N, CA, C and O atoms as a Tinker XYZ file with bonds, in Angstrom:
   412  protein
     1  N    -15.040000    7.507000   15.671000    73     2
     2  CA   -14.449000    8.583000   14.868000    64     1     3
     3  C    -15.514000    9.654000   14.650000    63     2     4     5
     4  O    -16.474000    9.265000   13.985000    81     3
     5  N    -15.551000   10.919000   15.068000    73     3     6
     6  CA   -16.754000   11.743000   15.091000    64     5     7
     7  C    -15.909000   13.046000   14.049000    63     6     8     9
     8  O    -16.395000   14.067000   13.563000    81     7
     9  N    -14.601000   12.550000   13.980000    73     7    10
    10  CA   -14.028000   13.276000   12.842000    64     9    11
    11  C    -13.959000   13.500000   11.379000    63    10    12    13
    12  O    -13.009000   12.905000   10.870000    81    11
    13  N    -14.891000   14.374000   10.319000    73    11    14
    14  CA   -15.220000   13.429000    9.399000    64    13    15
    15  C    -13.782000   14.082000    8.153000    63    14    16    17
    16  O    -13.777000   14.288000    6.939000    81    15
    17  N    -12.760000   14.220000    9.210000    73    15    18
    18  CA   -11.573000   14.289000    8.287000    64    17    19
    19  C    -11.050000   13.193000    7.637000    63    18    20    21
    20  O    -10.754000   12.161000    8.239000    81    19
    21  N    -10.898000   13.362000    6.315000    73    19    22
    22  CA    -9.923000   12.324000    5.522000    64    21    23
    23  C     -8.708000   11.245000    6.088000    63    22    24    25
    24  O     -7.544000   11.644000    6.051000    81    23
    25  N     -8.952000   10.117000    6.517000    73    23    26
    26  CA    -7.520000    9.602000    6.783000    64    25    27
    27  C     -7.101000    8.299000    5.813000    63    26    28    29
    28  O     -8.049000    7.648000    5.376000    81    27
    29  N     -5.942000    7.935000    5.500000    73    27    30
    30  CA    -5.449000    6.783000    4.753000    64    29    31
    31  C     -5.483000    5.557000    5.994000    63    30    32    33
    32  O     -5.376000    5.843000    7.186000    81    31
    33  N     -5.622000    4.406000    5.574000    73    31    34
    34  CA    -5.461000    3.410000    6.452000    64    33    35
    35  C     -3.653000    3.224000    6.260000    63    34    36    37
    36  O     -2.882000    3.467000    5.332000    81    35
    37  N     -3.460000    2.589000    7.848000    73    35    38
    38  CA    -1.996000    1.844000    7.647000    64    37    39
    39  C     -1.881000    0.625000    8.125000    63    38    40    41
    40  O     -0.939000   -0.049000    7.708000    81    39
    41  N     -2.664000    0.136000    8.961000    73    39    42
    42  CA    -2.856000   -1.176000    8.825000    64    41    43
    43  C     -3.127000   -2.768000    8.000000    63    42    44    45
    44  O     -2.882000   -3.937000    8.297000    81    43
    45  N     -3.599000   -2.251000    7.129000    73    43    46
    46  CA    -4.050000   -3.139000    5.658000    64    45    47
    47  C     -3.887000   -2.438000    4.328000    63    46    48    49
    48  O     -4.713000   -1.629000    3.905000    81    47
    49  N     -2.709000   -2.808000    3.644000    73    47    50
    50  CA    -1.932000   -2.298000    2.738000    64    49    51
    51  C     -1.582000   -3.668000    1.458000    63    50    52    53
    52  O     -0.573000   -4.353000    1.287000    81    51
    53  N     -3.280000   -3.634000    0.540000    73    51    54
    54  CA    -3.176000   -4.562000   -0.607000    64    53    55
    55  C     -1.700000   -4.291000   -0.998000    63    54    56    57
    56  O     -1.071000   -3.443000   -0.364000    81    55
    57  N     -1.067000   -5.038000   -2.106000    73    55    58
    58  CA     0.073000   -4.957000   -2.857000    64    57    59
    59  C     -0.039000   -6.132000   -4.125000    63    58    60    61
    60  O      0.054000   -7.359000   -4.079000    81    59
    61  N     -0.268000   -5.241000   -5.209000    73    59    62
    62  CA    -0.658000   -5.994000   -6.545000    64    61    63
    63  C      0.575000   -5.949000   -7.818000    63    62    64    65
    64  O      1.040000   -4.840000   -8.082000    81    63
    65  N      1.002000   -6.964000   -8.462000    73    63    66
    66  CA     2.058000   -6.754000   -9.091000    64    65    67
    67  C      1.254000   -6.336000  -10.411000    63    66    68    69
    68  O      0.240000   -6.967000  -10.710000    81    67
    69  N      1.798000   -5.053000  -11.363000    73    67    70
    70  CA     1.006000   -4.721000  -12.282000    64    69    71
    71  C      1.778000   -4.374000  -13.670000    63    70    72    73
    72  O      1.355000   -3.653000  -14.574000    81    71
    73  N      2.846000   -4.973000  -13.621000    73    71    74
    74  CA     3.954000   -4.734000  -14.511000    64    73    75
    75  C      5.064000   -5.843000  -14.286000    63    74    76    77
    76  O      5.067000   -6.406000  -13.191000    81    75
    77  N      6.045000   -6.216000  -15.275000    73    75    78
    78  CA     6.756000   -6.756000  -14.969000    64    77    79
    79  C      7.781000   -6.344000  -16.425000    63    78    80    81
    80  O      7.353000   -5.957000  -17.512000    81    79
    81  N      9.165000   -6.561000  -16.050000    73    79    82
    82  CA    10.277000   -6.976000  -17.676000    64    81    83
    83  C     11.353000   -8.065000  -16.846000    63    82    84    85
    84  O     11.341000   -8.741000  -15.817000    81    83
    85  N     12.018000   -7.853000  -17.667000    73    83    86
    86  CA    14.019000   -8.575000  -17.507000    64    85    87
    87  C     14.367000   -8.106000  -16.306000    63    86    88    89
    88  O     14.981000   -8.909000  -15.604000    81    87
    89  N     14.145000   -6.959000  -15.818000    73    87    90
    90  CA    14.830000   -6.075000  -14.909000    64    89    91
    91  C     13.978000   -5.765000  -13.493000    63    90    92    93
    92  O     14.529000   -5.585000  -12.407000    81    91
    93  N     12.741000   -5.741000  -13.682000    73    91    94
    94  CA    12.240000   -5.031000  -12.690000    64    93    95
    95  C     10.595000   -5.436000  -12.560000    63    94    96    97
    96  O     10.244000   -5.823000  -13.674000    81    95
    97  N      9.210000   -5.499000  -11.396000    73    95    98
    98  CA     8.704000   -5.733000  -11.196000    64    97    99
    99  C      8.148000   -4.591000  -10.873000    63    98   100   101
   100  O      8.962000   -3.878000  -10.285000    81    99
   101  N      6.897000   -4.000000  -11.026000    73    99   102
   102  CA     6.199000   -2.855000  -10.870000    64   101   103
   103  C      4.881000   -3.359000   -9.700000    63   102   104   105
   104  O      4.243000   -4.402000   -9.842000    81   103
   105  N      4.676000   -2.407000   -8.607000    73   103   106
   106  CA     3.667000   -2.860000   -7.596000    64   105   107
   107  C      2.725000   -2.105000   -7.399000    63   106   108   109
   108  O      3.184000   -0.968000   -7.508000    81   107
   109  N      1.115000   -2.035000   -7.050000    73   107   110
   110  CA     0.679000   -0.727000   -6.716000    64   109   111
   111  C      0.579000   -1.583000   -5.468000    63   110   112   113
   112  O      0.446000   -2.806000   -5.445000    81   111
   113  N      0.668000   -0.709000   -4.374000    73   111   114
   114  CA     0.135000   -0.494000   -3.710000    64   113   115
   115  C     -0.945000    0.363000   -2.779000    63   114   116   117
   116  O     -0.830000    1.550000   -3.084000    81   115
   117  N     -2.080000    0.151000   -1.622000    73   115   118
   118  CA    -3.270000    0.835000   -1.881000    64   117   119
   119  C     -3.835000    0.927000   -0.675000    63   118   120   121
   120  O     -3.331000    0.001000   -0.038000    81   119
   121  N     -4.614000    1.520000    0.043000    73   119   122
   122  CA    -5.186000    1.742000    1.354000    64   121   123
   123  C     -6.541000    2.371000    1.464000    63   122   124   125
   124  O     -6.822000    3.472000    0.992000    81   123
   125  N     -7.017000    1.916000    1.847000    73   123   126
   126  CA    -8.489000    2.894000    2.177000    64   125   127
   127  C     -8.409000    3.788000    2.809000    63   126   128   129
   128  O     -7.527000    3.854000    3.665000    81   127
   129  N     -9.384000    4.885000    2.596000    73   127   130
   130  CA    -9.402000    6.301000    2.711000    64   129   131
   131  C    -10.708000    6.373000    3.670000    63   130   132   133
   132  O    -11.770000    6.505000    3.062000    81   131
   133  N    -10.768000    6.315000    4.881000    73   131   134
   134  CA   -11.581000    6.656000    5.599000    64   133   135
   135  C    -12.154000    7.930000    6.142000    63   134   136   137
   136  O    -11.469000    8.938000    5.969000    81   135
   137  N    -13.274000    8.052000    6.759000    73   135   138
   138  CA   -14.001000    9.724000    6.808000    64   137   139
   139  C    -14.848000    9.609000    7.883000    63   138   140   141
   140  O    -15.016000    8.400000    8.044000    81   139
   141  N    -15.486000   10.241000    8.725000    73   139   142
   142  CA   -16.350000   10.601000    9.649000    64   141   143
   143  C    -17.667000    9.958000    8.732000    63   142   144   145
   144  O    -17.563000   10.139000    7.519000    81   143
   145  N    -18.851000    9.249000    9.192000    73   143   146
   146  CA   -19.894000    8.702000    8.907000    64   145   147
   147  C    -21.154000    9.704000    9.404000    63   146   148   149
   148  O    -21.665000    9.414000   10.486000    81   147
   149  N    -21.551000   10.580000    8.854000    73   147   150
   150  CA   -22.067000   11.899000    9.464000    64   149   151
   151  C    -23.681000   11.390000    9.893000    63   150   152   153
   152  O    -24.461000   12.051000   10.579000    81   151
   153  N    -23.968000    9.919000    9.240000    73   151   154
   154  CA   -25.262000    9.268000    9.037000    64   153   155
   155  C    -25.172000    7.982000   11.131000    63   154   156   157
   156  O    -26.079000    7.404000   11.730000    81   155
   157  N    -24.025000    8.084000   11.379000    73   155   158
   158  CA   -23.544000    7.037000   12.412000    64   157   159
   159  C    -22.431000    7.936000   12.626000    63   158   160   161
   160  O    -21.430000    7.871000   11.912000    81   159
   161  N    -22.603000    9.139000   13.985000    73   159   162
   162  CA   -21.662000    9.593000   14.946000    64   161   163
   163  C    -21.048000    8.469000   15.316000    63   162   164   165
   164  O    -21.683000    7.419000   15.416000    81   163
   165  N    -19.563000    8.558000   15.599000    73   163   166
   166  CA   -18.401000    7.624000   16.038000    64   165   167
   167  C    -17.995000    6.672000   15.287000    63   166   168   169
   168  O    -17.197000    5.874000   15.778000    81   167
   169  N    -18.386000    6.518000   14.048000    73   167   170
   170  CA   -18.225000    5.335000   13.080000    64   169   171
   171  C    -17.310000    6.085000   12.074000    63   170   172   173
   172  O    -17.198000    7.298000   12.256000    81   171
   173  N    -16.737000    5.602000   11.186000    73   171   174
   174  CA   -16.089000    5.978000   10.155000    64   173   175
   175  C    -16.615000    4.969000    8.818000    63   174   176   177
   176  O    -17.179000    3.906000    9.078000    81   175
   177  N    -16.464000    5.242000    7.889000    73   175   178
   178  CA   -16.924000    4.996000    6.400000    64   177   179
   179  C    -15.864000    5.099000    5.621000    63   178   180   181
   180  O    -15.039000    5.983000    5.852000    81   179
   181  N    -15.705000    4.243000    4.597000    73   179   182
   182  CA   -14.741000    3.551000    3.312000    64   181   183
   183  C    -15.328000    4.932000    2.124000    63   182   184   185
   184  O    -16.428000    4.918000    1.572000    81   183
   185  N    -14.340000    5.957000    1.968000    73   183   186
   186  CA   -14.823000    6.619000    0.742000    64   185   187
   187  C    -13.891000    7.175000   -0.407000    63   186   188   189
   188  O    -13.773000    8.258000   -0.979000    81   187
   189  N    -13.306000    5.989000   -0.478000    73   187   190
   190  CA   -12.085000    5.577000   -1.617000    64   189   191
   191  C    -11.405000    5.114000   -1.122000    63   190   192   193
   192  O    -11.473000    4.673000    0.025000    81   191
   193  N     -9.828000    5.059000   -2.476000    73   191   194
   194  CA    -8.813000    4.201000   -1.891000    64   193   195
   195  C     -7.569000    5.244000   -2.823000    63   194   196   197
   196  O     -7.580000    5.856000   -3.891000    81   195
   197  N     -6.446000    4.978000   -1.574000    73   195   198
   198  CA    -5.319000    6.036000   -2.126000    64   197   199
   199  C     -4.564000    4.679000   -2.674000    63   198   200   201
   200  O     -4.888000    3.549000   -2.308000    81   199
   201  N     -3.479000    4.972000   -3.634000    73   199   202
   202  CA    -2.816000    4.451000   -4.142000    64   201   203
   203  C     -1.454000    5.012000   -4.927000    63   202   204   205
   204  O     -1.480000    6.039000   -5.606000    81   203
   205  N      0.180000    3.895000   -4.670000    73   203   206
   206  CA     0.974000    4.463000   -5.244000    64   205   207
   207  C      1.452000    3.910000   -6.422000    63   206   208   209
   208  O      0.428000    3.589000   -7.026000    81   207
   209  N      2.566000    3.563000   -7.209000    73   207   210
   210  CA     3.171000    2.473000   -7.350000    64   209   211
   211  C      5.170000    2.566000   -7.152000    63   210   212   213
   212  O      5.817000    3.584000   -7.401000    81   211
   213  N      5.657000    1.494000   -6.758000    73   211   214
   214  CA     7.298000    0.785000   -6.852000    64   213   215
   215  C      7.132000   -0.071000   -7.646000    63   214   216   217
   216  O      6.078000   -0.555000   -8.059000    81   215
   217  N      8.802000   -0.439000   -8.051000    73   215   218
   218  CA     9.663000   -1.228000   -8.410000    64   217   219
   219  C     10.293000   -2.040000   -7.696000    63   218   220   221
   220  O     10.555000   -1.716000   -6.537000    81   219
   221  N     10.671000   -3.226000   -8.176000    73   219   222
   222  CA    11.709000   -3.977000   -7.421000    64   221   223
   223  C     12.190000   -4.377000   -8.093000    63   222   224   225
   224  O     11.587000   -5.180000   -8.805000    81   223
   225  N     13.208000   -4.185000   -8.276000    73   223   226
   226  CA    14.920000   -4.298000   -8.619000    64   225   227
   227  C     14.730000   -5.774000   -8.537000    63   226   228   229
   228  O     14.389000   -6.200000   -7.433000    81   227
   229  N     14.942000   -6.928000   -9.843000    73   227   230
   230  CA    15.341000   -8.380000   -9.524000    64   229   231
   231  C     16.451000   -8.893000   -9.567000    63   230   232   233
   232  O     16.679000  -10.103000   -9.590000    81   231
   233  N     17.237000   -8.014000   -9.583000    73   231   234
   234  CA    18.653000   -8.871000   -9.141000    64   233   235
   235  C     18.820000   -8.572000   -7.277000    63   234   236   237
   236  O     19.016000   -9.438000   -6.425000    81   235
   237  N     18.626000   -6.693000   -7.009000    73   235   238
   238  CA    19.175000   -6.300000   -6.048000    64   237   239
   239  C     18.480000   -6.977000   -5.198000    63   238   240   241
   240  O     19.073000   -7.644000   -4.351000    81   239
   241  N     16.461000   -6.935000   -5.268000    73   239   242
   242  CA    15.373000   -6.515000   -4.332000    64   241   243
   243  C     15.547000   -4.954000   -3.980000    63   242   244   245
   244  O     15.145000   -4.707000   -2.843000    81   243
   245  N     16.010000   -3.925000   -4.626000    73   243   246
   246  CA    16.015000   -2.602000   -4.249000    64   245   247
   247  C     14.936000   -1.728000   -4.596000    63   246   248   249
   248  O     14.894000   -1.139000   -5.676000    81   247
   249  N     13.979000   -1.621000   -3.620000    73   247   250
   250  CA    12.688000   -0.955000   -3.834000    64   249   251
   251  C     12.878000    0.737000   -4.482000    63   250   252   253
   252  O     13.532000    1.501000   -3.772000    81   251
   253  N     12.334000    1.259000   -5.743000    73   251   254
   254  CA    12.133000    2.271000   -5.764000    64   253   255
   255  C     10.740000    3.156000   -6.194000    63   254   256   257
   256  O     10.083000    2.930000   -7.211000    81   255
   257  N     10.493000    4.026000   -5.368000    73   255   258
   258  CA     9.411000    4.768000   -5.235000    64   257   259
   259  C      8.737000    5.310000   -6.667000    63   258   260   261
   260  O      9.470000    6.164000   -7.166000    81   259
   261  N      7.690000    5.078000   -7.363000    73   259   262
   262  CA     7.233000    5.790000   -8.594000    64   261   263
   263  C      6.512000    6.636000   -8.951000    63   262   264   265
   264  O      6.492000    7.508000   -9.819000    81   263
   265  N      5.719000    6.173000   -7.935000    73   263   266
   266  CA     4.500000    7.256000   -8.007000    64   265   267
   267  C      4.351000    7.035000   -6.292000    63   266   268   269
   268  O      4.464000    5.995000   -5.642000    81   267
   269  N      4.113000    8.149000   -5.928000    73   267   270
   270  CA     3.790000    8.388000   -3.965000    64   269   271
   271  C      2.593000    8.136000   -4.338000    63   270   272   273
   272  O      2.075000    8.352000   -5.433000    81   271
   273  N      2.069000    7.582000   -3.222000    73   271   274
   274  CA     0.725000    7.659000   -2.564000    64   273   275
   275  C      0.031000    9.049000   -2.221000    63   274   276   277
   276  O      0.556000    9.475000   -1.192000    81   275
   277  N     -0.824000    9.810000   -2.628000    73   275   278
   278  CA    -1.246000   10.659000   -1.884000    64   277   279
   279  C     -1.382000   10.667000   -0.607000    63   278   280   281
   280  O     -1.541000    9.623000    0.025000    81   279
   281  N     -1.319000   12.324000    0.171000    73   279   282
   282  CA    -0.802000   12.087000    1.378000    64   281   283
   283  C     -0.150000   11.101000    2.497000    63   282   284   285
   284  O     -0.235000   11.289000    3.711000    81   283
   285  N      0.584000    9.905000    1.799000    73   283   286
   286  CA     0.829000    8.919000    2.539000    64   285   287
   287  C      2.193000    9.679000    3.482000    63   286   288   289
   288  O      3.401000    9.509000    3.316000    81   287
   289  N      1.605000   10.397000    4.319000    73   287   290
   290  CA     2.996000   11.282000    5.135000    64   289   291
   291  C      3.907000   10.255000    5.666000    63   290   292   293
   292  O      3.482000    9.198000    6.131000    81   291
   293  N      5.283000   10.590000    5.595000    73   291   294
   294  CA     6.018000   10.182000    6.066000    64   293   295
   295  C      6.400000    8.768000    4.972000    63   294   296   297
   296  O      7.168000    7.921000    5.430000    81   295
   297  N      5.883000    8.590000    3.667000    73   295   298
   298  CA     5.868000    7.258000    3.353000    64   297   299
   299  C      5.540000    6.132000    4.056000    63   298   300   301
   300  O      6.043000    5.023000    3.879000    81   299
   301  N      4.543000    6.468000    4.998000    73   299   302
   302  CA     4.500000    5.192000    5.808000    64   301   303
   303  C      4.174000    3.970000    5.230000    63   302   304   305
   304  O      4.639000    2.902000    5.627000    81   303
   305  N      3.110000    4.127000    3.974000    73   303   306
   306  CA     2.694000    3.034000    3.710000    64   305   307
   307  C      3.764000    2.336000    2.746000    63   306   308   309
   308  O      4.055000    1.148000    2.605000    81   307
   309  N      4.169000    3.312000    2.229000    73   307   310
   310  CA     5.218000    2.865000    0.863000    64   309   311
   311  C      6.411000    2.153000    1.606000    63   310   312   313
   312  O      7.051000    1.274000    1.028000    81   311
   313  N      6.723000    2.570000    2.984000    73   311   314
   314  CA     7.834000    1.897000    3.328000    64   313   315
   315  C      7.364000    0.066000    4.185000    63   314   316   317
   316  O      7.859000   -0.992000    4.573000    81   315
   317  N      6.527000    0.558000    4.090000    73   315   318
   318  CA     5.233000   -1.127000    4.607000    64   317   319
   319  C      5.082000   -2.037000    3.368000    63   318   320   321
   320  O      4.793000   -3.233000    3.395000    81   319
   321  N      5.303000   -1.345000    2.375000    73   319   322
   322  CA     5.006000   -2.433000    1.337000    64   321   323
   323  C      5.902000   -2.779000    1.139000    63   322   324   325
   324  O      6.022000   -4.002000    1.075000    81   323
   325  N      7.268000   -1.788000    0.887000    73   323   326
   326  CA     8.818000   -2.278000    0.609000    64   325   327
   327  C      9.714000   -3.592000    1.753000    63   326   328   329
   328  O     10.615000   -4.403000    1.536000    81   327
   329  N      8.982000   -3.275000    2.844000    73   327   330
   330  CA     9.710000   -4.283000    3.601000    64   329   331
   331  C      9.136000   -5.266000    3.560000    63   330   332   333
   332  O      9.827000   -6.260000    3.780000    81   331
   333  N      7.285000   -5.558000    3.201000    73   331   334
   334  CA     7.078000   -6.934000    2.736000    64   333   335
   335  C      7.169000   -7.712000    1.581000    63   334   336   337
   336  O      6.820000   -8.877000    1.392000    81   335
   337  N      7.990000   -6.425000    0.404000    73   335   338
   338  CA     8.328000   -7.029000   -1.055000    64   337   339
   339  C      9.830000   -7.245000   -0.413000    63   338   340   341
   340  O     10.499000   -7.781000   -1.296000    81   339
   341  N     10.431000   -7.095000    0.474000    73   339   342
   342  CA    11.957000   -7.278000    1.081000    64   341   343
   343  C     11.874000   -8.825000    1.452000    63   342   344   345
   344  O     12.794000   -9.626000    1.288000    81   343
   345  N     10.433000   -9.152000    2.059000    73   343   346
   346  CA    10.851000  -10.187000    2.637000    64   345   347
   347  C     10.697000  -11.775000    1.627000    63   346   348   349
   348  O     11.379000  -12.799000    1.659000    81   347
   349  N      9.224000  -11.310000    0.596000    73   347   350
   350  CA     9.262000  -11.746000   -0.727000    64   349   351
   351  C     10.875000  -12.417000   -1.122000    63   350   352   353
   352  O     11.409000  -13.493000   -0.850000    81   351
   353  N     11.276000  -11.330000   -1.812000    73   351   354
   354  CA    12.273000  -10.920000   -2.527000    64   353   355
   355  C     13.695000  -11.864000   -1.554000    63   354   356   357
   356  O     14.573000  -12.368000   -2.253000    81   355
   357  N     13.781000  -11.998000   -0.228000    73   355   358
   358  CA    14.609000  -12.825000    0.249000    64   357   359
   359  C     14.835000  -14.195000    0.722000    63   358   360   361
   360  O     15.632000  -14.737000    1.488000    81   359
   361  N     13.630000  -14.641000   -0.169000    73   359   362
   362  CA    12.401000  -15.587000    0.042000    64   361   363
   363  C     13.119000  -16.516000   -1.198000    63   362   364   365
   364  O     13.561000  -17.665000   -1.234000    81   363
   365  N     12.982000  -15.227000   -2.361000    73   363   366
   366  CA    12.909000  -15.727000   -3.600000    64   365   367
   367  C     11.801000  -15.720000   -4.737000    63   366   368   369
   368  O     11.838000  -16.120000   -5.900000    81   367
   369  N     10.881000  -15.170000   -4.043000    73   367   370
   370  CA     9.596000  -14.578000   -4.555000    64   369   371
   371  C      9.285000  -13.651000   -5.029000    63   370   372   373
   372  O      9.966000  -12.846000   -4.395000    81   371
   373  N      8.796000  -13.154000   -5.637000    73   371   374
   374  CA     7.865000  -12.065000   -6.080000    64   373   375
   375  C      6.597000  -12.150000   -6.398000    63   374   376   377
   376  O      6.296000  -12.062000   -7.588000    81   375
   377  N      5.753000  -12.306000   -5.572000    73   375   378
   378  CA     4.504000  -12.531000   -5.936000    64   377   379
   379  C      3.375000  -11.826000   -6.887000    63   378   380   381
   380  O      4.047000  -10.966000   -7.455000    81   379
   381  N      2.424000  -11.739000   -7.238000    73   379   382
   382  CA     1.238000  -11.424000   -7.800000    64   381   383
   383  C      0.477000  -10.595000   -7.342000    63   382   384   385
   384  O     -0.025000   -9.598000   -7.862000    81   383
   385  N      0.341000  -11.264000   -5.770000    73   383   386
   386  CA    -0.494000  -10.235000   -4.618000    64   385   387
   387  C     -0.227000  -10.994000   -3.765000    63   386   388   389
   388  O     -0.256000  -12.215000   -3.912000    81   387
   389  N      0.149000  -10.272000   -2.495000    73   387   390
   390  CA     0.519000  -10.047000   -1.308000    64   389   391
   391  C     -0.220000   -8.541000   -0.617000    63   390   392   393
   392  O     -0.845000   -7.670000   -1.222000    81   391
   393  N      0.130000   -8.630000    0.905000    73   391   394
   394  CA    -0.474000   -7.534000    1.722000    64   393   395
   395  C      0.439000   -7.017000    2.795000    63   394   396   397
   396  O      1.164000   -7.972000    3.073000    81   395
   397  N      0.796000   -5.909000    3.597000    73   395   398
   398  CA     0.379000   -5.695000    4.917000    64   397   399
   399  C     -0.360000   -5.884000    5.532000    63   398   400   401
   400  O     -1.280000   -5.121000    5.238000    81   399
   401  N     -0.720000   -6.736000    6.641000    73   399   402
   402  CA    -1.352000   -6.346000    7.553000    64   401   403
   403  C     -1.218000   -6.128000    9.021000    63   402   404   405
   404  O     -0.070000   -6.006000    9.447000    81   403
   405  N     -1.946000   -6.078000    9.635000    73   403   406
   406  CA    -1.047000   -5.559000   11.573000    64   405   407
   407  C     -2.652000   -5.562000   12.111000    63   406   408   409
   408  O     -3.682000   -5.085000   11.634000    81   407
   409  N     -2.396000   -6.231000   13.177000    73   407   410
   410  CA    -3.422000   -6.150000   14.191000    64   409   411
   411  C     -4.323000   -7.168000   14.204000    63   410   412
   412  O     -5.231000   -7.177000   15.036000    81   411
């Protein structure tokens, strides 16, 4: 990466439950924010972490959005976390912490 533009990760997508009631389950989810390593041409460097938070609906499992992720275009990540609180959720679960991951 000799680019030392800002990018969100989408491959590894923590998911922490940080709320809960009667009704509904609150999640953040979170990604690292990678950058050009100006110290190591072609490397990239960890220099924060973006983060959003959802809901999940405990009767439906119907994910809703609360706070976006910064620049997470397209919702990519938000829709990565919803389909692994989908699969939770059809499971019968709702966990504590869970992840995305790929690759």
């Amino acid at each position: 990466m000799t680019d030392r533009t800002p990018t969100i990760d989408s491959m590894c997508i923590p998911i922490t439950k940080i709320d809960e009631d009667d009704s509904a389950v609150i999640y953040q989810f979170s990604a690292t924010i990678w950058a050009g390593d100006p110290d190591h041409p072609g490397r990239a460097k960890d220099i924060g972490t973006a983060s959003g938070t959802l809901a999940v609906d405990k009767l439906t499992g119907a994910a809703t959005l609360l706070d976006a992720m910064p620049n997470d275009d397209g919702d990519k990540r938000y829709l990565r976390a919803c389909r692994v609180l989908a699969r939770h959720f059809a499971d019968g679960d709702l966990p504590n912490h869970t992840m995305f991951a790929c690759g």
